[in-house]
Short mmCIF file of C-alpha atoms in Angstrom, two decimals:
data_model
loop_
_atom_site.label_atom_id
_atom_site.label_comp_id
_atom_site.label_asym_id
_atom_site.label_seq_id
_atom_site.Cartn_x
_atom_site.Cartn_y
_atom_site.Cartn_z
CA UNK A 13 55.18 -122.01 5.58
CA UNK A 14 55.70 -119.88 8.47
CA UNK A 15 53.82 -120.96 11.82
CA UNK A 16 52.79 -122.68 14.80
CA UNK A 17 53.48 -126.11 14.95
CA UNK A 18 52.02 -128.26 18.00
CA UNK A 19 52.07 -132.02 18.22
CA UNK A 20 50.91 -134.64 18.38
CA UNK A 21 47.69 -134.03 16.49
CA UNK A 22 45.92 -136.22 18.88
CA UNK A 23 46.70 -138.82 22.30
CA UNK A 24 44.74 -140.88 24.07
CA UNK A 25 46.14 -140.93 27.79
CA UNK A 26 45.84 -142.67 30.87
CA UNK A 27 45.03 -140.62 33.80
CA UNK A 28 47.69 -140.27 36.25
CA UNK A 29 50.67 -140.28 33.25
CA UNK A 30 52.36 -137.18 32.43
CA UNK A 31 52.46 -135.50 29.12
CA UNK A 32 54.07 -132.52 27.52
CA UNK A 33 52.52 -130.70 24.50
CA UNK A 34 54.69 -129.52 21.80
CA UNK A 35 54.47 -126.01 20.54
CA UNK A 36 57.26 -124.26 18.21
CA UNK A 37 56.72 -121.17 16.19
CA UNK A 38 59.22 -119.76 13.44
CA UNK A 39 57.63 -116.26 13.37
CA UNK A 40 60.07 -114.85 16.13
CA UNK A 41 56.93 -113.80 18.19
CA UNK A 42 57.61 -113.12 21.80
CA UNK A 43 54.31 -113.76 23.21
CA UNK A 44 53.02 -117.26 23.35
CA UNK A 45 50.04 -118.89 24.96
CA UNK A 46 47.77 -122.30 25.32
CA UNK A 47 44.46 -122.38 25.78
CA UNK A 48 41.85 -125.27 26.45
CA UNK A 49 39.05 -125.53 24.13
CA UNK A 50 36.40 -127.13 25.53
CA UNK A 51 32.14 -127.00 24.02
CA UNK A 52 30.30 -124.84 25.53
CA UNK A 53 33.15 -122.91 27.33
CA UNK A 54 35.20 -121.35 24.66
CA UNK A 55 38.91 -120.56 24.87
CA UNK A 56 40.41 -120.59 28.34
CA UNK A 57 43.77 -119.73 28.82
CA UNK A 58 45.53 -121.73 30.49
CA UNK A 59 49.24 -120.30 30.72
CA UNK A 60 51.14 -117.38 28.97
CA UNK A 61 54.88 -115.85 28.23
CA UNK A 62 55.38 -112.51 27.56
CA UNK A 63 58.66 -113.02 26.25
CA UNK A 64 61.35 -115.70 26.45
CA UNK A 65 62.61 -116.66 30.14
CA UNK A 66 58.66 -115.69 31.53
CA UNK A 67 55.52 -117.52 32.04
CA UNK A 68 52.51 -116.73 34.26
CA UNK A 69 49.11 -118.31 35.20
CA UNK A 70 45.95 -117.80 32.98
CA UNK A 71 42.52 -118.46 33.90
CA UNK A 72 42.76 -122.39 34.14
CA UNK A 73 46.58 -122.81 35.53
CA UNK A 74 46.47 -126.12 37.81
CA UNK A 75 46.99 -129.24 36.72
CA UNK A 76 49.62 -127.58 33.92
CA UNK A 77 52.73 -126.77 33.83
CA UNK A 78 54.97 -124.53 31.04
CA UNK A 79 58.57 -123.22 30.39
CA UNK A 80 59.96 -120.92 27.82
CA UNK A 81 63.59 -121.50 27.37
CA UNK A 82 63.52 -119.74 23.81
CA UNK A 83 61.49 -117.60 21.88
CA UNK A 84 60.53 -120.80 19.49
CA UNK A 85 58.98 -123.13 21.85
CA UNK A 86 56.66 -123.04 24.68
CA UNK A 87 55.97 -126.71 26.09
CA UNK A 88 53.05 -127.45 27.69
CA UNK A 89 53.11 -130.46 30.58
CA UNK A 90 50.24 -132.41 32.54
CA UNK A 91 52.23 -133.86 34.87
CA UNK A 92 49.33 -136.35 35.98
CA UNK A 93 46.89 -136.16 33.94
CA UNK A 94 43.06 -136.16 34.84
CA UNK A 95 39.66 -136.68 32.79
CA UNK A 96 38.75 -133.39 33.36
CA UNK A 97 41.95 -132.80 31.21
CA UNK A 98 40.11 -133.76 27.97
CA UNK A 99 39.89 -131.33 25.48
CA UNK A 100 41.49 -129.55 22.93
CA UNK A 101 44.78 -127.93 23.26
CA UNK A 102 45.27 -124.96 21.32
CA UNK A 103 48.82 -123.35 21.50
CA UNK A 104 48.97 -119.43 19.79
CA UNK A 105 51.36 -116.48 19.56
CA UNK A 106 51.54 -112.62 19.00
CA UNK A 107 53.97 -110.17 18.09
CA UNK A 108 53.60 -107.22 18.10
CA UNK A 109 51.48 -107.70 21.43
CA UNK A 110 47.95 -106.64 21.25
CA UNK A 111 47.13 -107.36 17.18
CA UNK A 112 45.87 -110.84 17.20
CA UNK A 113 46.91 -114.15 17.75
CA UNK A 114 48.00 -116.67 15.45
CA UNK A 115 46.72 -120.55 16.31
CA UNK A 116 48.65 -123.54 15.69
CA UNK A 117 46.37 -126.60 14.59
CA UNK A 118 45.56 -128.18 18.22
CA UNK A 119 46.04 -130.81 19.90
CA UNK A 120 42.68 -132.99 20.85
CA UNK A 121 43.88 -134.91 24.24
CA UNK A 122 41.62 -137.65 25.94
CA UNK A 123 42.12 -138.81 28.79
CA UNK A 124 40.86 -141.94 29.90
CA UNK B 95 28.87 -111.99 34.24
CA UNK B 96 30.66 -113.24 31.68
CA UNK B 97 33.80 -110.65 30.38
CA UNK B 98 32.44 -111.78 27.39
CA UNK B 99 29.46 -112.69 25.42
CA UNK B 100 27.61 -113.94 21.96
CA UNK B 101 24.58 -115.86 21.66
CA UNK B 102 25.36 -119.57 20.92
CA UNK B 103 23.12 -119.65 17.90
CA UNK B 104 22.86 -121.28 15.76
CA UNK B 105 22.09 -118.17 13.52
CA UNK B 106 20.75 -119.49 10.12
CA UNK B 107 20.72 -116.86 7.19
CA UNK B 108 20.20 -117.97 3.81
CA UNK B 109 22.61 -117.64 1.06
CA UNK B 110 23.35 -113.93 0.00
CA UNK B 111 21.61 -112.39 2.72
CA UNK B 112 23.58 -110.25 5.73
CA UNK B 113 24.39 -112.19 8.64
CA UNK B 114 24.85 -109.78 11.79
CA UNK B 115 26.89 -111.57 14.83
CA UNK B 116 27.13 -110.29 18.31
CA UNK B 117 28.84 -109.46 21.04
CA UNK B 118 29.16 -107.38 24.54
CA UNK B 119 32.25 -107.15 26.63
CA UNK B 120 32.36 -105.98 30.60
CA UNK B 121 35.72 -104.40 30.63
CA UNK B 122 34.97 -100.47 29.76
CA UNK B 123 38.81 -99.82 28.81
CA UNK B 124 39.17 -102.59 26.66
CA UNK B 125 40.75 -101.02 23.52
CA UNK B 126 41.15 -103.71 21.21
CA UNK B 127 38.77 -106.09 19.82
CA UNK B 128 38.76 -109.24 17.28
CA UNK B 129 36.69 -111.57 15.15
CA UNK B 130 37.98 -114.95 14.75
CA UNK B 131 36.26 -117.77 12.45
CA UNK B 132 36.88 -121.53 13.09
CA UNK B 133 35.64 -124.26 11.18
CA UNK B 134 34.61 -127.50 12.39
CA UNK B 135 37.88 -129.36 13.86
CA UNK B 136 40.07 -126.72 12.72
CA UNK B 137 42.29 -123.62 14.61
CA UNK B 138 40.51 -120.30 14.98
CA UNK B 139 41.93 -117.60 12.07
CA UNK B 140 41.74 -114.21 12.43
CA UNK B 141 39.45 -112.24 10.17
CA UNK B 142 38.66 -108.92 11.50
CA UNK B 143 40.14 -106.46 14.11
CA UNK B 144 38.85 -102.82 15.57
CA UNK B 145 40.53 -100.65 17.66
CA UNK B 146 37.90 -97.29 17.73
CA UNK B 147 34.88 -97.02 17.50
CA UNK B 148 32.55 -96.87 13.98
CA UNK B 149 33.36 -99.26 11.11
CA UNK B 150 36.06 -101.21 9.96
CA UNK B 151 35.48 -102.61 6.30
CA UNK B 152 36.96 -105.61 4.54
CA UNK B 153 35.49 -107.02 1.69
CA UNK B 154 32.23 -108.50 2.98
CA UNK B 155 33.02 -108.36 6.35
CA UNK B 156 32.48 -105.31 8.39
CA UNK B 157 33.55 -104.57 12.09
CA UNK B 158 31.49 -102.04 14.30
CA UNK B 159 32.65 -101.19 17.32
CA UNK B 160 30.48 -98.93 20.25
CA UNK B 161 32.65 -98.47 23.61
CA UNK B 162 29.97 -96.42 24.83
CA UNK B 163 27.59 -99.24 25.11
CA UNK B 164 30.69 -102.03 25.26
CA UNK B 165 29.55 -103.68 22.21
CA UNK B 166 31.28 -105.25 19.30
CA UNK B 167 29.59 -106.84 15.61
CA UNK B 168 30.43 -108.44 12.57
CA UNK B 169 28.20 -107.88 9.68
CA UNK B 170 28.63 -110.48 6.53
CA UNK B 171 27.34 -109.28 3.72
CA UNK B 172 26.13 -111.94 0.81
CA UNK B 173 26.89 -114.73 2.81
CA UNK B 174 27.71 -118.01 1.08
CA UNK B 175 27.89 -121.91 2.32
CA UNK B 176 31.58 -121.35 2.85
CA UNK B 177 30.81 -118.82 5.74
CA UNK B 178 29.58 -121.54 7.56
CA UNK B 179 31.44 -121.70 10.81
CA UNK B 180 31.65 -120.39 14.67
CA UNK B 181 32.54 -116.70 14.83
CA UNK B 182 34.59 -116.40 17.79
CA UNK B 183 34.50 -112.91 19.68
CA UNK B 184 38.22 -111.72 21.79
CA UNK B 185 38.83 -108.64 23.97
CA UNK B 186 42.31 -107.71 24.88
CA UNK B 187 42.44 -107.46 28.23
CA UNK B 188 43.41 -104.18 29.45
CA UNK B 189 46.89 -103.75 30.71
CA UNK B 190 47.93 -107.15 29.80
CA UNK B 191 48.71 -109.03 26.43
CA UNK B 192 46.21 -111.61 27.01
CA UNK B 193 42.50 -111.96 25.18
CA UNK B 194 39.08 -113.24 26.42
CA UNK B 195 37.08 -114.86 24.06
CA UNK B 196 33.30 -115.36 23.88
CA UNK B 197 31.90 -119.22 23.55
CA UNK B 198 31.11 -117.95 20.09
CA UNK B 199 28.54 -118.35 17.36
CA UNK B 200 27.62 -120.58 15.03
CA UNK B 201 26.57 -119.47 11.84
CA UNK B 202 24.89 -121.55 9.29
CA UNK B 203 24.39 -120.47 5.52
CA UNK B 204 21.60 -122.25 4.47
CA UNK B 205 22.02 -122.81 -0.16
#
């Protein structure tokens, strides 16, 4: 079935280890973003990519870090992670830009 | 200000009646607009878009969209247990590719 795919499903961390978030999509679409998920404060985008080979800074950039070396996968990295990390990681993608996003399944992160 | 806003809820309806969610946006050139549901512990799923303003029909759900007064529903008619859920509101952000959502609203359909 034709998707997102992000893993792992769930982590418990330690704060101050580093972690990258998996995110592949088989749907060729060239936009690709994460957002954090968090109650009371909705989505919040965190980082984007407009296409392969670009990324730039959403609403909640720091502490996060992203590449996009292909159009299939956009890796998301805490490269020391903090409690105000926990949440849930939700990576999505568009194509054509501008009709909707398709959600992969999330990833719920705690870290501790 | 938020960019964008629902009440929290939660808005109970009971089963078959019309459940009307909200929402207001701040950006007056916004042109596109979306309803998202998400179930408890699951990904949000797209169920409605609107791109002008009136009505946008699609089996019991209905989109109406008002630029003029920068304000966006969903309307589900004969609501069942099933539509149970948070109704998540997104504006595209104009000239960019990325969306704002509300904190959405949770709906309750009570059997």
């Amino acid at each position: 079935t034709a998707g997102i795919t992000q893993a792992p499903t769930s982590q418990i961390l330690a704060a101050g280890r580093s972690m990258t978030l998996r995110c592949t999509q088989d749907m060729r679409h060239n936009a690709m973003y994460w957002y954090r998920q968090d109650l009371g404060l909705g989505l919040r985008l965190i980082h984007y990519s407009n296409t392969a080979g670009t990324t730039g800074k959403g609403e909640v950039p720091d502490g996060y870090s992203v590449s996009r070396a292909n159009t299939d996968d956009f890796p998301l990295t805490l490269a020391s992670a903090v409690p105000s990390q926990t949440s849930v990681y939700f990576c999505a993608s568009s194509d054509p830009q501008g009709v909707g996003y398709t959600f992969g399944s999330g990833t719920r992160l705690t870290v501790v | 200000q938020k960019e964008v806003e629902q009440n929290s809820g939660p808005l109970s309806v009971p089963e078959g009646a019309i459940a009307s969610l909200n929402c207001t946006y701040s950006d007056r050139v916004s042109q596109s607009f979306f309803w998202y549901r998400q179930y408890s512990g699951k990904s949000p799923e797209l169920i409605m878009s609107i791109y002008s303003n009136g009505d946008k029909e699609d089996g019991r759900f209905t989109a109406q969209l008002n630029k003029a007064s920068q304000y966006v529903s969903l309307l589900i008619r004969d609501s069942q247990p099933s539509d149970s859920a948070t109704y998540l509101c997104a504006v595209l952000t104009s000239g960019t590719y990325k969306y704002i959502f509300g904190t959405g609203t949770r709906l309750k359909v009570l059997a």
